């Protein structure tokens, strides 16, 4: 079980959080073709290494935020607001 | 009778006798004895039978690595299987028995498996129980296999859970663990020490020595005294670290914490975890090395020093390292003489010359002799690694064996620490890379205690020191019958089994493990894995590093399900929600059932009624008079803010901004795939203020879903959400007399049809209580949902019952509500829709097509699969025979055809129409009205007719009345 640093509540156990999948997805407009829409719906990154993902402190303050996590070591490299753009992989 | 009690031991109190029973016979031991020590002292040699061949098994170890002496403890609901006798403290009245023997321990008929052992080699199951099927053999195999039995009654005990945050967790309370804990605690850091044994001290308890010029007993006492005086150090015995998980979380199971709990599960999050788990002695492999009377050398020392027990009258020690001489010296110190030492190394060990022992250098035990008990060993001279012909026998009734110590790497591996094979100790050592994990002492391969302590004192825990100054010899006797040379004593895996696996190409270490079952039993190979992979390496001409190890996973030692479950069983298994009018329902005799996480009335049974007749009565009462229903479980989400209308317009399939204040609209929510996700009514309370009503089971989910969209996607919208589901009670009145009944309450709300039309909401007061009334209907009748603050729910309910008696007011439950809505063809999301249903399938495609603004799932509705002509569409079905049956879930086919074209989604008996009716999803269903089709369920075909889903009052006159 991870320990995650909620930006508002501090370090808490993973069981207080909800995993929201890959972050920084861009919702395409209605006019995109089927292929692009399907990419948005169904295709996700699955890197060995740094993964940018969304979490929600569901059983706490309820806030959604982004984290950068190493999928090999599970080290959480950065926690940042949901509205921030994706960090460069180097600086993460 | 072989073992005997010599005298005092550091664990036992000879003043206090303890009586217990083993396999139905009475024994006695002393306070502090384990079952193994007490029985050894009584001369018991056979403790159980091995798993496959049912060979006799004695006590082999003194700790958690015990692979032989497994017992079933206790009776009735508290009985526990697979307890290691070496870890079980005895108490007055203890009942224990052997786990696998039939019919009795000394005459085990299943022993015939051993006689035919060549017929049950590795992979036997995989090769044999194929024809006709595994199920054919399963009963017989299960009967003879397995260890012990699970209790048949629910566990009467309680289990507790504790969460602890510490700076440092020390796993293991031996010399190095204690020293490290003190060193860490010196700066004021909080430290928790967990020791699985009943006492601190680790190997010092079994093998006392001199530490920094004082006896280890004294050194240990001083150390524990200092720990005791450190308020920031908590030290727990009887507490096993079962696993280390991500971000330095450790799970501990403790029997030491006082209170009513039988076991306590500790979740410990530590900045630093120091693993001081020690090392486990590895056995030698030779012919008949499984005979009772053969024991690990460390176990012999443990029984001697801790329990005052000598394992036999004539003791021989055999091994490949210097531990032999330390043990012999210990025995001599206690006045016990050792018949002989068999050392596979050729160089004599000088420091022990003064003991005057008979030492056979360059020799190996190649076989044991005897029957159920040991009578002697055959020893052979090694000559430059080859077996010479010269061999001789030594008579003995106890043999202590030592193949050297192997660091207990399990916990380090849970923490993903890589391992490296260290030739100098012939074992794997962890290679610590940081990340808040340290491994010290014997667990790091540093068997020199003084050196370890020096490292700890200097703060450099990590440097491992190679130890056996005179090296380590071979563990394998390379002679004799390999099918009688055990590697895994518990699962009966021999060298021959390993060889067979290799011949059949199961030569990856993971394959070999599974094919032979080596290391897969209760002990998880603590004394067998290393020997198995050493043999695999040699047989396949690889290095041990190349072969590698299998993956070490938690738990380190077995954990009871009770400890993991904790308090979360029975009524605490999952939280259950009760309605504000819960007590009123019980008083009315309602049958309460769980719907989602709500306990709700299914029906209100009267004397002599069954559920079906109760539902019929309730439904007719609603259609003919008025019914009352507790709708408090419906979700109530308040949406406020300047962008509230725009936000909901994005959430709902339906138009939101055009809704006028005081009005309601039925709407569907879709997920981004266009699939129907929830439905319900949304109401506009004011310009920037909405109330969203969701389905009961989905309220929390919908609220979280709306929050996610608001926070993650619609970040610029100024909207606030509040889940007010539990703040309001909902008393639903439905039926032609609903208005008359509601009118009997004093209120500032005009209930007339003109002032308060269908699909409107009014706020005001009712008998002086704030109220929101929705004129909506899930029954098809004139209906009012009356919302009052939850605390007033019960009194409103009771008042309504009192004032409505003459109007035929009848309480109705969820089952009746379902009948009423099926008669009307009202959708129930999750019953009448599935994970593929889009709005067009339920007749709401037009609304989607007309809406200009974007909403969740909109783009998906035009994907090719979602516009296919042959999609399943919601329709009504009824049996052609009005007395026929209609089964929810039954497949639908064209008349006489085989291919399923859909299924019945909801079915009931309609008391209004006096026949079964149902809703169904059917391929192209809306174009097939009046067609005769078949339903198919459990082999039975029934003829149905396709109908409009609205069976009752299709014009909706009653709703608007």
Short mmCIF file of C-alpha atoms in Angstrom, two decimals, chain B residues 272-562:
data_model
loop_
_atom_site.label_atom_id
_atom_site.label_comp_id
_atom_site.label_asym_id
_atom_site.label_seq_id
_atom_site.Cartn_x
_atom_site.Cartn_y
_atom_site.Cartn_z
CA UNK B 272 13.49 3.14 7.94
CA UNK B 273 13.12 -0.61 8.21
CA UNK B 274 16.07 -2.51 9.66
CA UNK B 275 15.96 -6.18 8.86
CA UNK B 276 17.74 -8.18 11.53
CA UNK B 277 16.00 -11.44 10.75
CA UNK B 278 19.00 -13.68 11.42
CA UNK B 279 19.77 -16.84 9.51
CA UNK B 280 18.36 -20.32 9.18
CA UNK B 281 20.54 -23.39 9.30
CA UNK B 282 20.45 -25.49 6.16
CA UNK B 283 20.31 -29.29 6.24
CA UNK B 284 22.56 -31.91 4.71
CA UNK B 285 21.29 -34.19 1.98
CA UNK B 286 22.01 -37.91 2.32
CA UNK B 287 20.12 -41.19 2.16
CA UNK B 288 17.30 -41.38 4.70
CA UNK B 289 18.04 -37.91 6.00
CA UNK B 290 14.36 -37.62 6.96
CA UNK B 291 14.40 -40.09 9.86
CA UNK B 292 13.05 -38.87 13.21
CA UNK B 293 16.05 -38.27 15.44
CA UNK B 294 17.82 -36.19 12.82
CA UNK B 295 17.66 -32.53 13.70
CA UNK B 296 19.27 -29.27 12.76
CA UNK B 297 22.27 -28.58 14.92
CA UNK B 298 20.87 -25.18 15.92
CA UNK B 299 17.68 -26.88 17.09
CA UNK B 300 19.66 -29.29 19.28
CA UNK B 301 21.38 -26.33 20.90
CA UNK B 302 18.10 -24.50 21.31
CA UNK B 303 16.42 -27.44 23.03
CA UNK B 304 19.45 -27.84 25.30
CA UNK B 305 19.83 -24.26 26.44
CA UNK B 306 16.25 -23.05 26.40
CA UNK B 307 14.41 -26.16 27.53
CA UNK B 308 17.10 -28.31 29.20
CA UNK B 309 16.52 -31.14 26.76
CA UNK B 310 19.08 -33.48 25.25
CA UNK B 311 17.93 -34.89 21.96
CA UNK B 312 19.37 -38.37 22.49
CA UNK B 313 21.60 -40.65 24.49
CA UNK B 314 24.19 -40.99 21.77
CA UNK B 315 24.66 -37.84 19.75
CA UNK B 316 26.58 -37.49 16.50
CA UNK B 317 27.09 -34.11 14.85
CA UNK B 318 27.64 -33.87 11.11
CA UNK B 319 28.21 -30.87 8.92
CA UNK B 320 30.39 -28.73 6.76
CA UNK B 321 31.38 -25.82 9.01
CA UNK B 322 32.68 -24.67 12.39
CA UNK B 323 29.27 -24.50 14.04
CA UNK B 324 29.80 -28.21 14.80
CA UNK B 325 32.57 -27.39 17.24
CA UNK B 326 30.73 -24.56 18.94
CA UNK B 327 27.83 -26.97 19.49
CA UNK B 328 30.07 -29.75 20.78
CA UNK B 329 31.66 -27.28 23.15
CA UNK B 330 28.17 -26.22 24.35
CA UNK B 331 27.22 -29.85 24.94
CA UNK B 332 30.46 -30.52 26.80
CA UNK B 333 29.76 -27.48 28.94
CA UNK B 334 26.41 -28.99 29.92
CA UNK B 335 28.03 -32.33 30.68
CA UNK B 336 26.72 -34.03 27.56
CA UNK B 337 29.25 -35.91 25.51
CA UNK B 338 29.14 -36.13 21.75
CA UNK B 339 29.95 -39.52 20.21
CA UNK B 340 31.59 -38.13 17.13
CA UNK B 341 31.79 -35.19 14.77
CA UNK B 342 31.68 -35.80 11.03
CA UNK B 343 33.17 -32.81 9.20
CA UNK B 344 33.17 -32.83 5.42
CA UNK B 345 36.13 -30.46 5.36
CA UNK B 346 39.62 -31.93 5.38
CA UNK B 347 41.37 -29.29 7.50
CA UNK B 348 41.15 -29.95 11.25
CA UNK B 349 39.69 -27.09 13.30
CA UNK B 350 42.42 -26.20 15.72
CA UNK B 351 40.61 -24.10 18.37
CA UNK B 352 38.53 -27.04 19.55
CA UNK B 353 41.39 -29.53 20.04
CA UNK B 354 41.08 -29.20 23.81
CA UNK B 355 37.58 -30.72 23.79
CA UNK B 356 39.05 -34.12 23.05
CA UNK B 357 36.35 -34.97 20.53
CA UNK B 358 36.33 -37.80 18.07
CA UNK B 359 36.37 -35.90 14.78
CA UNK B 360 36.17 -37.55 11.37
CA UNK B 361 37.66 -35.00 9.00
CA UNK B 362 36.99 -35.20 5.31
CA UNK B 363 34.04 -37.49 5.99
CA UNK B 364 30.35 -37.34 5.24
CA UNK B 365 27.28 -39.04 6.58
CA UNK B 366 25.93 -40.84 3.52
CA UNK B 367 23.01 -42.66 5.10
CA UNK B 368 21.07 -43.02 8.31
CA UNK B 369 20.06 -46.37 9.70
CA UNK B 370 17.10 -47.48 11.74
CA UNK B 371 13.34 -47.79 11.45
CA UNK B 372 10.96 -45.16 12.71
CA UNK B 373 13.78 -43.96 14.94
CA UNK B 374 17.44 -43.39 14.29
CA UNK B 375 19.92 -46.16 15.20
CA UNK B 376 23.06 -45.06 13.45
CA UNK B 377 24.75 -43.41 10.52
CA UNK B 378 27.01 -44.61 7.76
CA UNK B 379 30.03 -42.39 7.24
CA UNK B 380 32.27 -42.37 4.21
CA UNK B 381 35.69 -40.82 3.68
CA UNK B 382 35.87 -38.24 0.95
CA UNK B 383 38.97 -38.25 -1.10
CA UNK B 384 39.56 -35.11 -3.02
CA UNK B 385 35.87 -34.78 -3.67
CA UNK B 386 35.39 -38.36 -4.87
CA UNK B 387 33.81 -41.01 -2.74
CA UNK B 388 36.31 -43.56 -1.52
CA UNK B 389 35.16 -47.03 -0.77
CA UNK B 390 36.11 -46.92 2.86
CA UNK B 391 33.05 -46.37 4.99
CA UNK B 392 32.01 -47.21 8.53
CA UNK B 393 28.98 -47.01 10.80
CA UNK B 394 28.50 -45.06 14.02
CA UNK B 395 25.68 -46.02 16.34
CA UNK B 396 23.62 -43.05 17.55
CA UNK B 397 20.03 -42.10 18.39
CA UNK B 398 20.34 -38.39 17.61
CA UNK B 399 22.09 -36.69 14.73
CA UNK B 400 22.63 -32.95 14.59
CA UNK B 401 23.24 -31.67 11.09
CA UNK B 402 24.56 -28.35 9.88
CA UNK B 403 24.96 -27.29 6.28
CA UNK B 404 25.79 -23.77 7.34
CA UNK B 405 23.56 -20.78 7.96
CA UNK B 406 21.59 -19.06 5.21
CA UNK B 407 20.57 -15.43 5.79
CA UNK B 408 16.83 -14.98 6.18
CA UNK B 409 16.43 -12.90 3.04
CA UNK B 410 12.65 -13.11 2.77
CA UNK B 411 11.76 -9.71 4.18
CA UNK B 412 14.50 -7.99 2.23
CA UNK B 413 13.11 -9.60 -0.93
CA UNK B 414 9.58 -8.38 -0.15
CA UNK B 415 11.15 -4.92 -0.17
CA UNK B 416 12.55 -5.71 -3.64
CA UNK B 417 16.16 -5.92 -2.46
CA UNK B 418 18.22 -7.90 -4.98
CA UNK B 419 20.17 -10.96 -3.85
CA UNK B 420 23.72 -12.06 -4.61
CA UNK B 421 25.16 -15.51 -4.05
CA UNK B 422 28.07 -15.45 -1.61
CA UNK B 423 30.41 -18.38 -2.21
CA UNK B 424 32.08 -17.97 1.17
CA UNK B 425 28.93 -18.87 3.06
CA UNK B 426 27.25 -20.88 0.26
CA UNK B 427 24.10 -18.81 0.53
CA UNK B 428 22.36 -15.72 -0.85
CA UNK B 429 22.80 -12.32 0.75
CA UNK B 430 20.71 -9.19 0.12
CA UNK B 431 22.37 -6.33 -1.73
CA UNK B 432 20.87 -3.29 -0.09
CA UNK B 433 20.46 -0.28 -2.35
CA UNK B 434 18.81 2.21 -0.04
CA UNK B 435 15.16 3.21 -0.10
CA UNK B 436 14.83 3.13 3.65
CA UNK B 437 15.79 -0.55 4.01
CA UNK B 438 18.80 -1.81 5.93
CA UNK B 439 19.81 -5.42 6.50
CA UNK B 440 22.16 -6.22 9.36
CA UNK B 441 23.85 -9.07 11.18
CA UNK B 442 23.29 -12.66 10.13
CA UNK B 443 20.47 -11.61 7.79
CA UNK B 444 23.14 -9.75 5.81
CA UNK B 445 25.45 -12.75 5.85
CA UNK B 446 27.55 -11.37 8.67
CA UNK B 447 27.79 -14.25 11.12
CA UNK B 448 30.48 -12.64 13.26
CA UNK B 449 28.46 -11.02 16.00
CA UNK B 450 31.26 -8.89 17.39
CA UNK B 451 31.94 -7.50 13.94
CA UNK B 452 28.22 -6.79 13.40
CA UNK B 453 27.94 -4.98 16.69
CA UNK B 454 30.97 -2.87 15.85
CA UNK B 455 29.41 -1.90 12.54
CA UNK B 456 26.15 -0.97 14.22
CA UNK B 457 27.97 1.13 16.80
CA UNK B 458 29.82 2.97 14.06
CA UNK B 459 26.59 3.56 12.16
CA UNK B 460 27.76 1.57 9.12
CA UNK B 461 25.23 -1.18 9.06
CA UNK B 462 25.57 -2.17 5.50
CA UNK B 463 29.03 -3.70 5.01
CA UNK B 464 28.75 -7.46 5.04
CA UNK B 465 31.66 -9.43 6.40
CA UNK B 466 32.53 -12.90 5.16
CA UNK B 467 32.64 -15.20 8.07
CA UNK B 468 33.56 -18.83 8.09
CA UNK B 469 37.26 -18.39 8.66
CA UNK B 470 37.88 -22.01 7.80
CA UNK B 471 35.39 -22.14 4.95
CA UNK B 472 32.35 -24.21 4.25
CA UNK B 473 32.15 -27.68 2.77
CA UNK B 474 29.63 -29.67 0.79
CA UNK B 475 26.01 -30.23 1.83
CA UNK B 476 25.36 -33.13 -0.50
CA UNK B 477 26.39 -36.75 -0.08
CA UNK B 478 26.86 -37.75 -3.66
CA UNK B 479 26.20 -41.43 -3.14
CA UNK B 480 23.31 -43.77 -2.50
CA UNK B 481 19.71 -43.89 -3.58
CA UNK B 482 18.62 -40.41 -4.67
CA UNK B 483 14.95 -41.25 -4.20
CA UNK B 484 15.69 -41.57 -0.48
CA UNK B 485 17.55 -38.27 -0.21
CA UNK B 486 15.12 -35.64 0.92
CA UNK B 487 15.36 -31.98 0.01
CA UNK B 488 11.88 -30.91 1.14
CA UNK B 489 10.87 -32.91 4.18
CA UNK B 490 7.32 -31.61 4.24
CA UNK B 491 6.32 -32.20 0.63
CA UNK B 492 8.52 -35.24 0.13
CA UNK B 493 10.72 -33.87 -2.59
CA UNK B 494 13.89 -35.89 -3.14
CA UNK B 495 16.98 -35.46 -5.25
CA UNK B 496 15.43 -38.01 -7.64
CA UNK B 497 12.36 -35.79 -8.03
CA UNK B 498 14.53 -32.78 -8.83
CA UNK B 499 16.48 -34.86 -11.34
CA UNK B 500 13.27 -36.00 -12.99
CA UNK B 501 12.07 -32.41 -13.30
CA UNK B 502 15.37 -31.45 -14.89
CA UNK B 503 15.20 -34.42 -17.31
CA UNK B 504 11.73 -33.28 -18.31
CA UNK B 505 13.13 -29.82 -18.92
CA UNK B 506 11.62 -28.07 -15.91
CA UNK B 507 15.02 -26.56 -15.30
CA UNK B 508 14.00 -22.98 -14.65
CA UNK B 509 13.93 -22.57 -10.90
CA UNK B 510 10.31 -21.40 -10.95
CA UNK B 511 9.23 -24.34 -13.11
CA UNK B 512 11.10 -26.82 -10.97
CA UNK B 513 9.46 -25.46 -7.85
CA UNK B 514 5.97 -25.90 -9.23
CA UNK B 515 6.58 -29.24 -10.91
CA UNK B 516 8.12 -30.85 -7.85
CA UNK B 517 6.24 -28.70 -5.27
CA UNK B 518 9.60 -28.12 -3.58
CA UNK B 519 9.26 -25.32 -1.03
CA UNK B 520 5.55 -24.85 -1.59
CA UNK B 521 4.19 -26.03 1.73
CA UNK B 522 3.58 -24.46 5.12
CA UNK B 523 7.30 -23.83 5.71
CA UNK B 524 7.71 -22.27 2.24
CA UNK B 525 11.04 -24.00 1.77
CA UNK B 526 12.97 -22.35 4.57
CA UNK B 527 15.18 -25.44 4.79
CA UNK B 528 14.76 -26.74 1.25
CA UNK B 529 14.94 -23.97 -1.35
CA UNK B 530 18.67 -23.38 -1.14
CA UNK B 531 19.53 -27.08 -1.43
CA UNK B 532 17.10 -27.52 -4.32
CA UNK B 533 18.55 -24.73 -6.38
CA UNK B 534 22.12 -25.71 -5.49
CA UNK B 535 21.37 -29.15 -6.88
CA UNK B 536 19.64 -27.65 -9.91
CA UNK B 537 22.68 -25.50 -10.62
CA UNK B 538 25.05 -28.42 -10.39
CA UNK B 539 22.89 -30.78 -12.42
CA UNK B 540 22.44 -28.24 -15.21
CA UNK B 541 26.05 -27.08 -15.08
CA UNK B 542 25.17 -23.53 -14.19
CA UNK B 543 26.27 -21.36 -11.32
CA UNK B 544 23.86 -20.82 -8.46
CA UNK B 545 23.69 -17.13 -9.41
CA UNK B 546 22.61 -18.12 -12.90
CA UNK B 547 19.90 -20.37 -11.53
CA UNK B 548 18.69 -17.66 -9.16
CA UNK B 549 15.96 -18.02 -6.59
CA UNK B 550 12.22 -18.27 -6.75
CA UNK B 551 10.33 -15.14 -5.78
CA UNK B 552 9.87 -14.55 -2.07
CA UNK B 553 6.42 -13.23 -1.36
CA UNK B 554 4.60 -12.38 1.84
CA UNK B 555 3.68 -13.81 4.26
CA UNK B 556 6.96 -14.93 5.81
CA UNK B 557 5.08 -17.27 8.13
CA UNK B 558 1.44 -18.30 7.80
CA UNK B 559 -1.07 -15.62 8.81
CA UNK B 560 -4.53 -16.55 10.00
CA UNK B 561 -7.48 -15.28 8.02
CA UNK B 562 -8.84 -13.98 11.32
#
